[in-house]
Amino acid sequence: MDINALTQEAEHRLSRDRENKVASVVAAGKTGTALLHAREELGVAEREHNLTHAAAQRQGWSAKDLKELGIEPATKQATGRPRKVSPAPVAE
């Protein structure tokens, strides 16, 4: 094999390797972006589900009732200030 052919073959392999590396990072970037969007959408769906689940409970449904109906449990309990419990009256 002469030096020109060897040089061309080496350049061809390096070019192919570079193209493969670029293609792999582009693919990883695309899937990473898709994953980020999916996580954002999941967060929105979870917040909405938590709100509607809490609303159903305020309407009188228990978490057990909702589960028996096939409704997923809330992923997080509703936030807010805890209810204040009045102390029991002291017996004299």
Tab-separated table of C-alpha atoms in Angstrom:
chain	number	residue	atom	x	y	z
A	1	MET	CA	0.000	0.000	0.000
A	2	ASP	CA	1.491	3.341	-0.934
A	3	ILE	CA	1.628	6.347	1.372
A	4	ASN	CA	-1.177	8.229	-0.454
A	5	ALA	CA	-3.546	5.301	-0.183
A	6	LEU	CA	-2.619	4.854	3.481
A	7	THR	CA	-3.226	8.558	4.144
A	8	GLN	CA	-6.598	8.483	2.393
A	9	GLU	CA	-7.679	5.374	4.299
A	10	ALA	CA	-6.662	6.934	7.619
A	11	GLU	CA	-8.500	10.161	6.776
A	12	HIS	CA	-11.573	8.177	5.710
A	13	ARG	CA	-11.627	6.237	8.994
A	14	LEU	CA	-11.148	9.378	11.076
A	15	SER	CA	-13.920	11.126	9.155
A	16	ARG	CA	-16.266	8.164	9.653
A	17	ASP	CA	-15.425	8.021	13.371
A	18	ARG	CA	-16.044	11.753	13.721
A	19	GLU	CA	-19.399	11.486	11.936
A	20	ASN	CA	-20.399	8.596	14.212
A	21	LYS	CA	-19.395	10.584	17.308
A	22	VAL	CA	-21.349	13.632	16.169
A	23	ALA	CA	-24.384	11.484	15.326
A	24	SER	CA	-24.284	9.845	18.760
A	25	VAL	CA	-24.142	13.148	20.619
A	26	VAL	CA	-26.992	14.549	18.482
A	27	ALA	CA	-29.083	11.465	19.286
A	28	ALA	CA	-28.284	11.790	22.998
A	29	GLY	CA	-29.238	15.461	22.866
A	30	LYS	CA	-32.582	14.689	21.217
A	31	THR	CA	-33.489	11.973	23.713
A	32	GLY	CA	-32.305	14.138	26.614
A	33	THR	CA	-34.571	16.954	25.463
A	34	ALA	CA	-37.492	14.550	25.064
A	35	LEU	CA	-36.845	13.223	28.576
A	36	LEU	CA	-36.791	16.743	30.015
A	37	HIS	CA	-40.116	17.580	28.339
A	38	ALA	CA	-41.649	14.309	29.539
A	39	ARG	CA	-40.563	15.060	33.119
A	40	GLU	CA	-42.103	18.533	32.906
A	41	GLU	CA	-45.363	17.089	31.555
A	42	LEU	CA	-45.363	14.448	34.285
A	43	GLY	CA	-44.941	17.145	36.926
A	44	VAL	CA	-47.891	19.093	35.527
A	45	ALA	CA	-50.041	15.946	35.391
A	46	GLU	CA	-49.098	14.983	38.963
A	47	ARG	CA	-49.951	18.448	40.306
A	48	GLU	CA	-53.303	18.404	38.491
A	49	HIS	CA	-54.062	14.880	39.716
A	50	ASN	CA	-53.171	15.821	43.289
A	51	LEU	CA	-55.525	18.807	43.128
A	52	THR	CA	-58.440	16.838	41.671
A	53	HIS	CA	-57.837	13.952	44.090
A	54	ALA	CA	-57.945	16.377	47.018
A	55	ALA	CA	-61.105	17.972	45.597
A	56	ALA	CA	-62.769	14.546	45.426
A	57	GLN	CA	-61.838	13.939	49.048
A	58	ARG	CA	-63.299	17.316	50.052
A	59	GLN	CA	-66.522	16.178	48.385
A	60	GLY	CA	-66.658	13.206	50.736
A	61	TRP	CA	-64.744	10.459	48.965
A	62	SER	CA	-62.130	8.693	51.042
A	63	ALA	CA	-58.731	7.762	49.662
A	64	LYS	CA	-59.805	4.119	50.028
A	65	ASP	CA	-63.004	4.744	48.032
A	66	LEU	CA	-61.075	6.403	45.235
A	67	LYS	CA	-58.537	3.579	45.182
A	68	GLU	CA	-61.332	0.992	44.981
A	69	LEU	CA	-62.717	2.893	41.978
A	70	GLY	CA	-59.330	2.470	40.291
A	71	ILE	CA	-58.181	6.041	40.779
A	72	GLU	CA	-54.500	6.423	41.459
A	73	PRO	CA	-53.683	7.776	44.913
A	74	ALA	CA	-52.293	11.283	45.127
A	75	THR	CA	-48.539	11.373	44.707
A	76	LYS	CA	-48.239	14.071	47.326
A	77	GLN	CA	-50.550	15.266	50.041
A	78	ALA	CA	-52.038	18.694	49.626
A	79	THR	CA	-49.863	21.375	51.121
A	80	GLY	CA	-51.077	24.011	53.461
A	81	ARG	CA	-51.188	25.005	57.042
A	82	PRO	CA	-51.997	22.117	59.395
A	83	ARG	CA	-55.311	22.373	61.175
A	84	LYS	CA	-55.066	23.723	64.669
A	85	VAL	CA	-56.271	21.318	67.316
A	86	SER	CA	-57.941	22.875	70.340
A	87	PRO	CA	-56.697	21.552	73.649
A	88	ALA	CA	-59.162	19.552	75.681
A	89	PRO	CA	-60.769	21.447	78.559
A	90	VAL	CA	-59.120	20.821	81.902
A	91	ALA	CA	-61.306	18.872	84.301
A	92	GLU	CA	-61.716	20.455	87.739
